[in-house]
Amino acid sequence: MAEQTLPAAAREWQLAARPQGWPTPADFALVEKPVTAPAPGHILVRNEFLSVDPYMRGRMNDVKSYAPPYQLGAAMLGGAVGRVVASDAEGFQVGDAVLHGLGWREYADVPAAHAVKVDADAAPLQAYLGVLGMPGLTAYAGLLRVGGLKEGDVVFVSGAAGAVGSIVGQIAKLRGASLVVGSAGSDEKVRKLVEEYGFDAAFNYKNGDIAGQLAKAAPEGVDVYFDNVGGEHLEAAIGALNVHGRAVLCGAIAQYNDTNPPAAPRNLVQVIGKRLTLAGMLVGDHYDLQPEFVAEMGGWLRDGKLRFEETVVDGFENAVDAFLGMLRGANTGKMLVRLG
Ligand SMILES: NC(=O)c1ccc[n+]([C@@H]2O[C@H](COP(=O)([O-])OP(=O)(O)OC[C@H]3O[C@@H](n4cnc5c(N)ncnc54)[C@H](OP(=O)(O)O)[C@@H]3O)[C@@H](O)[C@H]2O)c1
């Protein structure tokens, strides 16, 4: 077993209390744990970038869901990339770059079967947490497979300046959408979407009247709605969808911190008359698309046809702030934490 000098202890972020409504820093605890050599079949990884994602808010609740709840008093889970610093697993060497699911800690003892080697020469390591990782595949599979994007479609995407949304809008343009509209929560994000990401139109939902702003941006209606937000956005989209329109229900971040369930879109009856398809999606069902996703996205990236942005918060101790900031819209593109 090859090994580097390891520190005696390292830190991890634990869930200290289940948040009620919006999480606060008091719901989390930074805890020091001994660092030990990896068990047989494991690798020890020094994490370099951690992902903070909206779905983590759901895992803080003690409810049955597609992913089990985080345990109180235990390190949280999440995507991370880093380098192997000790290996007792066949096929993994010290220095290998890996992607795995034991984020929220400085050092991770990862079963080798749960780690994927990534090519640090092909792309910056952290891209495997964003454009070339789970959020990128969510955008790709959601729009193309679940949404069935066709050339000439009018596409509307909410959360358009985020990790998933910014990729959805660009793939839509690259695959022949006739009009791509995005919504986001600041005038600066709206400016970027149009001037830098190639969206045809964008609006700031915080200015209100989402349905009115959408009607103005897409006067001929919408064929595919990619929903990252839920609530009023979904209602506006149902109103704007054309006959046989499709909505990809990817996320509902507007309600993740609600303590009372929101009313359903009040215009749901329109789904019948317009023969709409509202399809929920989970990225985990679409990893069979990984090879074509990597090939097509990789090509677009190499050709400079796809932009991606990262908002990087420095310092492991700031990971909770990064997570809370992401929930409030502090990020453009993928929100990441860089470890020193
Ligand atoms: N189904 C799946 O498999 C899957 C996989 C990945 C992600 N998702 C979902 O996709 C969505 C986007 O995820 P992401 O990782 O790309 O996150 P993200 O968009 O990079 O970050 C979250 C963004 O949500 C926006 N937001 C927060 N509160 C909002 C509200 N009340 N109304 C409208 N926008 C609000 C903020 O931007 P503004 O400044 O624009 O408000 C914030 O930047 C989330 O709903 C997530 O749960 C689903």
JSON list of N, CA and C and ligand atoms in Angstrom, two decimals, residues 22 51-56 66 134-135 138-139 158-166 183-186 189 204-206 226-230 233 249-257 280-286 325-335, ligand 1:
[
{"chain": "A", "resi": 22, "resn": "TRP", "atom": "N", "xyz": [-36.00, 27.78, 6.72]},
{"chain": "A", "resi": 22, "resn": "TRP", "atom": "CA", "xyz": [-34.66, 28.08, 6.22]},
{"chain": "A", "resi": 22, "resn": "TRP", "atom": "C", "xyz": [-33.60, 27.56, 7.20]},
{"chain": "A", "resi": 51, "resn": "SER", "atom": "N", "xyz": [-19.10, 19.93, -3.60]},
{"chain": "A", "resi": 51, "resn": "SER", "atom": "CA", "xyz": [-20.29, 20.46, -4.24]},
{"chain": "A", "resi": 51, "resn": "SER", "atom": "C", "xyz": [-21.33, 20.78, -3.18]},
{"chain": "A", "resi": 52, "resn": "VAL", "atom": "N", "xyz": [-21.99, 21.92, -3.30]},
{"chain": "A", "resi": 52, "resn": "VAL", "atom": "CA", "xyz": [-23.19, 22.16, -2.48]},
{"chain": "A", "resi": 52, "resn": "VAL", "atom": "C", "xyz": [-24.36, 22.27, -3.46]},
{"chain": "A", "resi": 53, "resn": "ASP", "atom": "N", "xyz": [-25.41, 21.51, -3.18]},
{"chain": "A", "resi": 53, "resn": "ASP", "atom": "CA", "xyz": [-26.51, 21.36, -4.14]},
{"chain": "A", "resi": 53, "resn": "ASP", "atom": "C", "xyz": [-27.86, 21.54, -3.45]},
{"chain": "A", "resi": 54, "resn": "PRO", "atom": "N", "xyz": [-28.87, 21.98, -4.23]},
{"chain": "A", "resi": 54, "resn": "PRO", "atom": "CA", "xyz": [-30.20, 22.16, -3.65]},
{"chain": "A", "resi": 54, "resn": "PRO", "atom": "C", "xyz": [-30.78, 20.90, -3.01]},
{"chain": "A", "resi": 55, "resn": "TYR", "atom": "N", "xyz": [-30.51, 19.70, -3.61]},
{"chain": "A", "resi": 55, "resn": "TYR", "atom": "CA", "xyz": [-31.13, 18.47, -3.08]},
{"chain": "A", "resi": 55, "resn": "TYR", "atom": "C", "xyz": [-30.71, 18.20, -1.64]},
{"chain": "A", "resi": 56, "resn": "MET", "atom": "N", "xyz": [-29.57, 18.79, -1.23]},
{"chain": "A", "resi": 56, "resn": "MET", "atom": "CA", "xyz": [-29.09, 18.54, 0.14]},
{"chain": "A", "resi": 56, "resn": "MET", "atom": "C", "xyz": [-30.08, 19.07, 1.17]},
{"chain": "A", "resi": 66, "resn": "TYR", "atom": "N", "xyz": [-36.34, 9.94, -2.31]},
{"chain": "A", "resi": 66, "resn": "TYR", "atom": "CA", "xyz": [-35.50, 9.11, -3.20]},
{"chain": "A", "resi": 66, "resn": "TYR", "atom": "C", "xyz": [-34.09, 8.97, -2.66]},
{"chain": "A", "resi": 134, "resn": "MET", "atom": "N", "xyz": [-22.92, 15.74, -12.46]},
{"chain": "A", "resi": 134, "resn": "MET", "atom": "CA", "xyz": [-24.35, 15.52, -12.22]},
{"chain": "A", "resi": 134, "resn": "MET", "atom": "C", "xyz": [-25.24, 16.67, -12.76]},
{"chain": "A", "resi": 135, "resn": "PRO", "atom": "N", "xyz": [-24.90, 17.94, -12.48]},
{"chain": "A", "resi": 135, "resn": "PRO", "atom": "CA", "xyz": [-25.79, 18.99, -13.00]},
{"chain": "A", "resi": 135, "resn": "PRO", "atom": "C", "xyz": [-25.80, 19.05, -14.54]},
{"chain": "A", "resi": 138, "resn": "THR", "atom": "N", "xyz": [-27.94, 16.26, -15.76]},
{"chain": "A", "resi": 138, "resn": "THR", "atom": "CA", "xyz": [-29.35, 16.59, -15.48]},
{"chain": "A", "resi": 138, "resn": "THR", "atom": "C", "xyz": [-29.91, 17.46, -16.61]},
{"chain": "A", "resi": 139, "resn": "ALA", "atom": "N", "xyz": [-29.13, 18.47, -16.99]},
{"chain": "A", "resi": 139, "resn": "ALA", "atom": "CA", "xyz": [-29.57, 19.37, -18.06]},
{"chain": "A", "resi": 139, "resn": "ALA", "atom": "C", "xyz": [-29.72, 18.59, -19.37]},
{"chain": "A", "resi": 158, "resn": "SER", "atom": "N", "xyz": [-36.41, 27.93, -16.02]},
{"chain": "A", "resi": 158, "resn": "SER", "atom": "CA", "xyz": [-36.29, 28.76, -14.80]},
{"chain": "A", "resi": 158, "resn": "SER", "atom": "C", "xyz": [-34.99, 28.37, -14.09]},
{"chain": "A", "resi": 159, "resn": "GLY", "atom": "N", "xyz": [-34.58, 29.18, -13.12]},
{"chain": "A", "resi": 159, "resn": "GLY", "atom": "CA", "xyz": [-33.28, 28.96, -12.50]},
{"chain": "A", "resi": 159, "resn": "GLY", "atom": "C", "xyz": [-32.19, 28.98, -13.57]},
{"chain": "A", "resi": 160, "resn": "ALA", "atom": "N", "xyz": [-32.36, 29.87, -14.53]},
{"chain": "A", "resi": 160, "resn": "ALA", "atom": "CA", "xyz": [-31.57, 29.78, -15.77]},
{"chain": "A", "resi": 160, "resn": "ALA", "atom": "C", "xyz": [-30.10, 30.16, -15.60]},
{"chain": "A", "resi": 161, "resn": "ALA", "atom": "N", "xyz": [-29.77, 30.85, -14.53]},
{"chain": "A", "resi": 161, "resn": "ALA", "atom": "CA", "xyz": [-28.36, 31.24, -14.35]},
{"chain": "A", "resi": 161, "resn": "ALA", "atom": "C", "xyz": [-27.63, 30.26, -13.44]},
{"chain": "A", "resi": 162, "resn": "GLY", "atom": "N", "xyz": [-28.30, 29.19, -13.03]},
{"chain": "A", "resi": 162, "resn": "GLY", "atom": "CA", "xyz": [-27.68, 28.23, -12.13]},
{"chain": "A", "resi": 162, "resn": "GLY", "atom": "C", "xyz": [-26.93, 27.14, -12.88]},
{"chain": "A", "resi": 163, "resn": "ALA", "atom": "N", "xyz": [-26.45, 26.15, -12.11]},
{"chain": "A", "resi": 163, "resn": "ALA", "atom": "CA", "xyz": [-25.62, 25.08, -12.69]},
{"chain": "A", "resi": 163, "resn": "ALA", "atom": "C", "xyz": [-26.39, 24.31, -13.76]},
{"chain": "A", "resi": 164, "resn": "VAL", "atom": "N", "xyz": [-27.60, 23.89, -13.46]},
{"chain": "A", "resi": 164, "resn": "VAL", "atom": "CA", "xyz": [-28.39, 23.13, -14.43]},
{"chain": "A", "resi": 164, "resn": "VAL", "atom": "C", "xyz": [-28.97, 24.06, -15.50]},
{"chain": "A", "resi": 165, "resn": "GLY", "atom": "N", "xyz": [-29.62, 25.12, -15.05]},
{"chain": "A", "resi": 165, "resn": "GLY", "atom": "CA", "xyz": [-30.36, 25.99, -15.97]},
{"chain": "A", "resi": 165, "resn": "GLY", "atom": "C", "xyz": [-29.49, 26.63, -17.05]},
{"chain": "A", "resi": 166, "resn": "SER", "atom": "N", "xyz": [-28.28, 27.04, -16.68]},
{"chain": "A", "resi": 166, "resn": "SER", "atom": "CA", "xyz": [-27.43, 27.72, -17.67]},
{"chain": "A", "resi": 166, "resn": "SER", "atom": "C", "xyz": [-27.02, 26.75, -18.77]},
{"chain": "A", "resi": 183, "resn": "SER", "atom": "N", "xyz": [-35.37, 32.61, -16.84]},
{"chain": "A", "resi": 183, "resn": "SER", "atom": "CA", "xyz": [-35.68, 33.53, -15.75]},
{"chain": "A", "resi": 183, "resn": "SER", "atom": "C", "xyz": [-34.64, 33.33, -14.65]},
{"chain": "A", "resi": 184, "resn": "ALA", "atom": "N", "xyz": [-34.30, 34.42, -13.99]},
{"chain": "A", "resi": 184, "resn": "ALA", "atom": "CA", "xyz": [-33.32, 34.38, -12.91]},
{"chain": "A", "resi": 184, "resn": "ALA", "atom": "C", "xyz": [-33.61, 35.51, -11.94]},
{"chain": "A", "resi": 185, "resn": "GLY", "atom": "N", "xyz": [-32.87, 35.51, -10.81]},
{"chain": "A", "resi": 185, "resn": "GLY", "atom": "CA", "xyz": [-33.24, 36.38, -9.71]},
{"chain": "A", "resi": 185, "resn": "GLY", "atom": "C", "xyz": [-32.48, 37.69, -9.58]},
{"chain": "A", "resi": 186, "resn": "SER", "atom": "N", "xyz": [-31.75, 38.11, -10.60]},
{"chain": "A", "resi": 186, "resn": "SER", "atom": "CA", "xyz": [-31.13, 39.44, -10.53]},
{"chain": "A", "resi": 186, "resn": "SER", "atom": "C", "xyz": [-30.96, 40.00, -11.94]},
{"chain": "A", "resi": 189, "resn": "LYS", "atom": "N", "xyz": [-27.77, 38.69, -13.55]},
{"chain": "A", "resi": 189, "resn": "LYS", "atom": "CA", "xyz": [-27.90, 37.34, -14.11]},
{"chain": "A", "resi": 189, "resn": "LYS", "atom": "C", "xyz": [-28.65, 37.39, -15.44]},
{"chain": "A", "resi": 204, "resn": "ASN", "atom": "N", "xyz": [-36.16, 38.97, -14.91]},
{"chain": "A", "resi": 204, "resn": "ASN", "atom": "CA", "xyz": [-35.91, 38.86, -13.48]},
{"chain": "A", "resi": 204, "resn": "ASN", "atom": "C", "xyz": [-37.25, 38.58, -12.78]},
{"chain": "A", "resi": 205, "resn": "TYR", "atom": "N", "xyz": [-37.38, 37.34, -12.25]},
{"chain": "A", "resi": 205, "resn": "TYR", "atom": "CA", "xyz": [-38.68, 36.96, -11.65]},
{"chain": "A", "resi": 205, "resn": "TYR", "atom": "C", "xyz": [-38.97, 37.77, -10.40]},
{"chain": "A", "resi": 206, "resn": "LYS", "atom": "N", "xyz": [-37.92, 38.39, -9.81]},
{"chain": "A", "resi": 206, "resn": "LYS", "atom": "CA", "xyz": [-38.16, 39.17, -8.60]},
{"chain": "A", "resi": 206, "resn": "LYS", "atom": "C", "xyz": [-38.89, 40.49, -8.92]},
{"chain": "A", "resi": 226, "resn": "PHE", "atom": "N", "xyz": [-38.49, 23.78, -18.80]},
{"chain": "A", "resi": 226, "resn": "PHE", "atom": "CA", "xyz": [-37.59, 23.05, -17.90]},
{"chain": "A", "resi": 226, "resn": "PHE", "atom": "C", "xyz": [-37.70, 23.72, -16.54]},
{"chain": "A", "resi": 227, "resn": "ASP", "atom": "N", "xyz": [-38.33, 23.01, -15.60]},
{"chain": "A", "resi": 227, "resn": "ASP", "atom": "CA", "xyz": [-38.67, 23.62, -14.31]},
{"chain": "A", "resi": 227, "resn": "ASP", "atom": "C", "xyz": [-37.66, 23.29, -13.23]},
{"chain": "A", "resi": 228, "resn": "ASN", "atom": "N", "xyz": [-36.95, 24.31, -12.79]},
{"chain": "A", "resi": 228, "resn": "ASN", "atom": "CA", "xyz": [-36.03, 24.16, -11.65]},
{"chain": "A", "resi": 228, "resn": "ASN", "atom": "C", "xyz": [-36.62, 24.74, -10.38]},
{"chain": "A", "resi": 229, "resn": "VAL", "atom": "N", "xyz": [-37.78, 25.38, -10.49]},
{"chain": "A", "resi": 229, "resn": "VAL", "atom": "CA", "xyz": [-38.24, 26.28, -9.44]},
{"chain": "A", "resi": 229, "resn": "VAL", "atom": "C", "xyz": [-39.59, 25.91, -8.84]},
{"chain": "A", "resi": 230, "resn": "GLY", "atom": "N", "xyz": [-40.55, 25.47, -9.66]},
{"chain": "A", "resi": 230, "resn": "GLY", "atom": "CA", "xyz": [-41.89, 25.15, -9.17]},
{"chain": "A", "resi": 230, "resn": "GLY", "atom": "C", "xyz": [-42.73, 26.40, -8.90]},
{"chain": "A", "resi": 233, "resn": "HIS", "atom": "N", "xyz": [-43.66, 29.88, -11.01]},
{"chain": "A", "resi": 233, "resn": "HIS", "atom": "CA", "xyz": [-43.03, 29.65, -12.32]},
{"chain": "A", "resi": 233, "resn": "HIS", "atom": "C", "xyz": [-43.76, 28.54, -13.08]},
{"chain": "A", "resi": 249, "resn": "LEU", "atom": "N", "xyz": [-40.13, 18.42, -14.96]},
{"chain": "A", "resi": 249, "resn": "LEU", "atom": "CA", "xyz": [-40.13, 18.86, -13.56]},
{"chain": "A", "resi": 249, "resn": "LEU", "atom": "C", "xyz": [-38.85, 18.33, -12.91]},
{"chain": "A", "resi": 250, "resn": "CYS", "atom": "N", "xyz": [-37.87, 19.20, -12.87]},
{"chain": "A", "resi": 250, "resn": "CYS", "atom": "CA", "xyz": [-36.54, 18.81, -12.40]},
{"chain": "A", "resi": 250, "resn": "CYS", "atom": "C", "xyz": [-36.34, 19.21, -10.95]},
{"chain": "A", "resi": 251, "resn": "GLY", "atom": "N", "xyz": [-36.83, 20.37, -10.58]},
{"chain": "A", "resi": 251, "resn": "GLY", "atom": "CA", "xyz": [-36.65, 20.85, -9.21]},
{"chain": "A", "resi": 251, "resn": "GLY", "atom": "C", "xyz": [-37.72, 21.86, -8.86]},
{"chain": "A", "resi": 252, "resn": "ALA", "atom": "N", "xyz": [-37.84, 22.15, -7.56]},
{"chain": "A", "resi": 252, "resn": "ALA", "atom": "CA", "xyz": [-38.86, 23.09, -7.09]},
{"chain": "A", "resi": 252, "resn": "ALA", "atom": "C", "xyz": [-38.26, 23.93, -5.96]},
{"chain": "A", "resi": 253, "resn": "ILE", "atom": "N", "xyz": [-37.14, 24.57, -6.27]},
{"chain": "A", "resi": 253, "resn": "ILE", "atom": "CA", "xyz": [-36.36, 25.21, -5.19]},
{"chain": "A", "resi": 253, "resn": "ILE", "atom": "C", "xyz": [-37.15, 26.31, -4.49]},
{"chain": "A", "resi": 254, "resn": "ALA", "atom": "N", "xyz": [-38.17, 26.85, -5.14]},
{"chain": "A", "resi": 254, "resn": "ALA", "atom": "CA", "xyz": [-38.96, 27.91, -4.48]},
{"chain": "A", "resi": 254, "resn": "ALA", "atom": "C", "xyz": [-39.65, 27.39, -3.23]},
{"chain": "A", "resi": 255, "resn": "GLN", "atom": "N", "xyz": [-39.79, 26.08, -3.09]},
{"chain": "A", "resi": 255, "resn": "GLN", "atom": "CA", "xyz": [-40.53, 25.56, -1.93]},
{"chain": "A", "resi": 255, "resn": "GLN", "atom": "C", "xyz": [-39.70, 24.69, -1.00]},
{"chain": "A", "resi": 256, "resn": "TYR", "atom": "N", "xyz": [-38.37, 24.57, -1.24]},
{"chain": "A", "resi": 256, "resn": "TYR", "atom": "CA", "xyz": [-37.59, 23.64, -0.41]},
{"chain": "A", "resi": 256, "resn": "TYR", "atom": "C", "xyz": [-37.55, 24.05, 1.06]},
{"chain": "A", "resi": 257, "resn": "ASN", "atom": "N", "xyz": [-37.71, 25.34, 1.33]},
{"chain": "A", "resi": 257, "resn": "ASN", "atom": "CA", "xyz": [-37.66, 25.79, 2.73]},
{"chain": "A", "resi": 257, "resn": "ASN", "atom": "C", "xyz": [-39.04, 26.15, 3.28]},
{"chain": "A", "resi": 280, "resn": "GLY", "atom": "N", "xyz": [-41.82, 14.26, -14.27]},
{"chain": "A", "resi": 280, "resn": "GLY", "atom": "CA", "xyz": [-40.78, 14.38, -13.25]},
{"chain": "A", "resi": 280, "resn": "GLY", "atom": "C", "xyz": [-39.53, 13.64, -13.70]},
{"chain": "A", "resi": 281, "resn": "MET", "atom": "N", "xyz": [-38.37, 14.12, -13.25]},
{"chain": "A", "resi": 281, "resn": "MET", "atom": "CA", "xyz": [-37.13, 13.42, -13.63]},
{"chain": "A", "resi": 281, "resn": "MET", "atom": "C", "xyz": [-36.14, 13.38, -12.48]},
{"chain": "A", "resi": 282, "resn": "LEU", "atom": "N", "xyz": [-35.37, 12.32, -12.42]},
{"chain": "A", "resi": 282, "resn": "LEU", "atom": "CA", "xyz": [-34.23, 12.21, -11.52]},
{"chain": "A", "resi": 282, "resn": "LEU", "atom": "C", "xyz": [-33.02, 11.83, -12.36]},
{"chain": "A", "resi": 283, "resn": "VAL", "atom": "N", "xyz": [-31.95, 12.55, -12.16]},
{"chain": "A", "resi": 283, "resn": "VAL", "atom": "CA", "xyz": [-30.76, 12.31, -12.98]},
{"chain": "A", "resi": 283, "resn": "VAL", "atom": "C", "xyz": [-30.26, 10.88, -12.83]},
{"chain": "A", "resi": 284, "resn": "GLY", "atom": "N", "xyz": [-30.47, 10.29, -11.66]},
{"chain": "A", "resi": 284, "resn": "GLY", "atom": "CA", "xyz": [-29.98, 8.94, -11.40]},
{"chain": "A", "resi": 284, "resn": "GLY", "atom": "C", "xyz": [-30.52, 7.89, -12.38]},
{"chain": "A", "resi": 285, "resn": "ASP", "atom": "N", "xyz": [-31.65, 8.20, -13.02]},
{"chain": "A", "resi": 285, "resn": "ASP", "atom": "CA", "xyz": [-32.21, 7.25, -14.00]},
{"chain": "A", "resi": 285, "resn": "ASP", "atom": "C", "xyz": [-31.53, 7.33, -15.36]},
{"chain": "A", "resi": 286, "resn": "HIS", "atom": "N", "xyz": [-30.60, 8.27, -15.52]},
{"chain": "A", "resi": 286, "resn": "HIS", "atom": "CA", "xyz": [-30.13, 8.57, -16.88]},
{"chain": "A", "resi": 286, "resn": "HIS", "atom": "C", "xyz": [-28.63, 8.40, -17.06]},
{"chain": "A", "resi": 325, "resn": "GLY", "atom": "N", "xyz": [-25.78, 30.31, 0.84]},
{"chain": "A", "resi": 325, "resn": "GLY", "atom": "CA", "xyz": [-25.71, 31.33, -0.22]},
{"chain": "A", "resi": 325, "resn": "GLY", "atom": "C", "xyz": [-26.34, 30.81, -1.51]},
{"chain": "A", "resi": 326, "resn": "MET", "atom": "N", "xyz": [-26.06, 29.55, -1.85]},
{"chain": "A", "resi": 326, "resn": "MET", "atom": "CA", "xyz": [-26.63, 28.96, -3.07]},
{"chain": "A", "resi": 326, "resn": "MET", "atom": "C", "xyz": [-28.16, 28.96, -3.00]},
{"chain": "A", "resi": 327, "resn": "LEU", "atom": "N", "xyz": [-28.71, 28.62, -1.82]},
{"chain": "A", "resi": 327, "resn": "LEU", "atom": "CA", "xyz": [-30.17, 28.60, -1.69]},
{"chain": "A", "resi": 327, "resn": "LEU", "atom": "C", "xyz": [-30.76, 29.99, -1.91]},
{"chain": "A", "resi": 328, "resn": "ARG", "atom": "N", "xyz": [-29.95, 31.03, -1.62]},
{"chain": "A", "resi": 328, "resn": "ARG", "atom": "CA", "xyz": [-30.46, 32.40, -1.75]},
{"chain": "A", "resi": 328, "resn": "ARG", "atom": "C", "xyz": [-30.08, 33.03, -3.09]},
{"chain": "A", "resi": 329, "resn": "GLY", "atom": "N", "xyz": [-29.36, 32.29, -3.94]},
{"chain": "A", "resi": 329, "resn": "GLY", "atom": "CA", "xyz": [-29.04, 32.83, -5.26]},
{"chain": "A", "resi": 329, "resn": "GLY", "atom": "C", "xyz": [-27.71, 33.54, -5.34]},
{"chain": "A", "resi": 330, "resn": "ALA", "atom": "N", "xyz": [-26.79, 33.27, -4.41]},
{"chain": "A", "resi": 330, "resn": "ALA", "atom": "CA", "xyz": [-25.48, 33.95, -4.44]},
{"chain": "A", "resi": 330, "resn": "ALA", "atom": "C", "xyz": [-24.60, 33.44, -5.59]},
{"chain": "A", "resi": 331, "resn": "ASN", "atom": "N", "xyz": [-24.99, 32.34, -6.20]},
{"chain": "A", "resi": 331, "resn": "ASN", "atom": "CA", "xyz": [-24.16, 31.74, -7.26]},
{"chain": "A", "resi": 331, "resn": "ASN", "atom": "C", "xyz": [-24.66, 32.08, -8.64]},
{"chain": "A", "resi": 332, "resn": "THR", "atom": "N", "xyz": [-23.70, 32.14, -9.58]},
{"chain": "A", "resi": 332, "resn": "THR", "atom": "CA", "xyz": [-24.00, 32.04, -11.00]},
{"chain": "A", "resi": 332, "resn": "THR", "atom": "C", "xyz": [-23.27, 30.78, -11.45]},
{"chain": "A", "resi": 333, "resn": "GLY", "atom": "N", "xyz": [-23.94, 29.92, -12.19]},
{"chain": "A", "resi": 333, "resn": "GLY", "atom": "CA", "xyz": [-23.34, 28.63, -12.52]},
{"chain": "A", "resi": 333, "resn": "GLY", "atom": "C", "xyz": [-23.21, 27.78, -11.26]},
{"chain": "A", "resi": 334, "resn": "LYS", "atom": "N", "xyz": [-22.24, 26.88, -11.27]},
{"chain": "A", "resi": 334, "resn": "LYS", "atom": "CA", "xyz": [-22.13, 25.90, -10.18]},
{"chain": "A", "resi": 334, "resn": "LYS", "atom": "C", "xyz": [-21.53, 26.50, -8.92]},
{"chain": "A", "resi": 335, "resn": "MET", "atom": "N", "xyz": [-22.17, 26.28, -7.78]},
{"chain": "A", "resi": 335, "resn": "MET", "atom": "CA", "xyz": [-21.61, 26.71, -6.49]},
{"chain": "A", "resi": 335, "resn": "MET", "atom": "C", "xyz": [-20.69, 25.61, -5.97]},
{"chain": "B", "resi": 1, "resn": "LIG", "atom": "N1", "xyz": [-34.13, 16.04, -10.64]},
{"chain": "B", "resi": 1, "resn": "LIG", "atom": "C1", "xyz": [-32.83, 15.91, -10.57]},
{"chain": "B", "resi": 1, "resn": "LIG", "atom": "O1", "xyz": [-32.25, 14.83, -10.75]},
{"chain": "B", "resi": 1, "resn": "LIG", "atom": "C2", "xyz": [-32.01, 17.13, -10.26]},
{"chain": "B", "resi": 1, "resn": "LIG", "atom": "C3", "xyz": [-30.61, 17.13, -10.36]},
{"chain": "B", "resi": 1, "resn": "LIG", "atom": "C4", "xyz": [-29.92, 18.32, -10.12]},
{"chain": "B", "resi": 1, "resn": "LIG", "atom": "C5", "xyz": [-30.62, 19.46, -9.75]},
{"chain": "B", "resi": 1, "resn": "LIG", "atom": "N2", "xyz": [-31.98, 19.40, -9.62]},
{"chain": "B", "resi": 1, "resn": "LIG", "atom": "C6", "xyz": [-32.76, 20.59, -9.28]},
{"chain": "B", "resi": 1, "resn": "LIG", "atom": "O2", "xyz": [-32.47, 21.56, -10.27]},
{"chain": "B", "resi": 1, "resn": "LIG", "atom": "C7", "xyz": [-32.59, 22.85, -9.71]},
{"chain": "B", "resi": 1, "resn": "LIG", "atom": "C8", "xyz": [-31.31, 23.63, -9.98]},
{"chain": "B", "resi": 1, "resn": "LIG", "atom": "O3", "xyz": [-30.22, 22.98, -9.32]},
{"chain": "B", "resi": 1, "resn": "LIG", "atom": "P1", "xyz": [-28.74, 23.55, -9.45]},
{"chain": "B", "resi": 1, "resn": "LIG", "atom": "O4", "xyz": [-27.84, 22.58, -8.84]},
{"chain": "B", "resi": 1, "resn": "LIG", "atom": "O5", "xyz": [-28.52, 23.98, -10.85]},
{"chain": "B", "resi": 1, "resn": "LIG", "atom": "O6", "xyz": [-28.81, 24.83, -8.52]},
{"chain": "B", "resi": 1, "resn": "LIG", "atom": "P2", "xyz": [-28.50, 26.32, -8.96]},
{"chain": "B", "resi": 1, "resn": "LIG", "atom": "O7", "xyz": [-29.56, 26.72, -9.94]},
{"chain": "B", "resi": 1, "resn": "LIG", "atom": "O8", "xyz": [-27.08, 26.43, -9.37]},
{"chain": "B", "resi": 1, "resn": "LIG", "atom": "O9", "xyz": [-28.67, 27.10, -7.59]},
{"chain": "B", "resi": 1, "resn": "LIG", "atom": "C9", "xyz": [-29.91, 27.31, -7.03]},
{"chain": "B", "resi": 1, "resn": "LIG", "atom": "C10", "xyz": [-30.55, 28.62, -7.59]},
{"chain": "B", "resi": 1, "resn": "LIG", "atom": "O10", "xyz": [-31.93, 28.61, -7.31]},
{"chain": "B", "resi": 1, "resn": "LIG", "atom": "C11", "xyz": [-32.39, 29.94, -7.41]},
{"chain": "B", "resi": 1, "resn": "LIG", "atom": "N3", "xyz": [-33.49, 30.15, -6.45]},
{"chain": "B", "resi": 1, "resn": "LIG", "atom": "C12", "xyz": [-33.44, 30.10, -5.11]},
{"chain": "B", "resi": 1, "resn": "LIG", "atom": "N4", "xyz": [-34.66, 30.36, -4.58]},
{"chain": "B", "resi": 1, "resn": "LIG", "atom": "C13", "xyz": [-35.49, 30.60, -5.64]},
{"chain": "B", "resi": 1, "resn": "LIG", "atom": "C14", "xyz": [-36.88, 30.95, -5.75]},
{"chain": "B", "resi": 1, "resn": "LIG", "atom": "N5", "xyz": [-37.67, 31.11, -4.66]},
{"chain": "B", "resi": 1, "resn": "LIG", "atom": "N6", "xyz": [-37.39, 31.14, -6.99]},
{"chain": "B", "resi": 1, "resn": "LIG", "atom": "C15", "xyz": [-36.61, 30.99, -8.10]},
{"chain": "B", "resi": 1, "resn": "LIG", "atom": "N7", "xyz": [-35.30, 30.68, -8.04]},
{"chain": "B", "resi": 1, "resn": "LIG", "atom": "C16", "xyz": [-34.75, 30.47, -6.83]},
{"chain": "B", "resi": 1, "resn": "LIG", "atom": "C17", "xyz": [-31.20, 30.85, -7.12]},
{"chain": "B", "resi": 1, "resn": "LIG", "atom": "O11", "xyz": [-30.95, 31.66, -8.27]},
{"chain": "B", "resi": 1, "resn": "LIG", "atom": "P3", "xyz": [-31.74, 33.08, -8.53]},
{"chain": "B", "resi": 1, "resn": "LIG", "atom": "O12", "xyz": [-30.75, 34.14, -8.21]},
{"chain": "B", "resi": 1, "resn": "LIG", "atom": "O13", "xyz": [-32.08, 32.99, -9.96]},
{"chain": "B", "resi": 1, "resn": "LIG", "atom": "O14", "xyz": [-32.93, 33.10, -7.61]},
{"chain": "B", "resi": 1, "resn": "LIG", "atom": "C18", "xyz": [-30.04, 29.87, -6.92]},
{"chain": "B", "resi": 1, "resn": "LIG", "atom": "O15", "xyz": [-28.84, 30.32, -7.50]},
{"chain": "B", "resi": 1, "resn": "LIG", "atom": "C19", "xyz": [-32.90, 22.66, -8.24]},
{"chain": "B", "resi": 1, "resn": "LIG", "atom": "O16", "xyz": [-34.30, 22.75, -8.06]},
{"chain": "B", "resi": 1, "resn": "LIG", "atom": "C20", "xyz": [-32.43, 21.25, -7.96]},
{"chain": "B", "resi": 1, "resn": "LIG", "atom": "O17", "xyz": [-33.08, 20.67, -6.88]},
{"chain": "B", "resi": 1, "resn": "LIG", "atom": "C21", "xyz": [-32.67, 18.27, -9.86]}
]
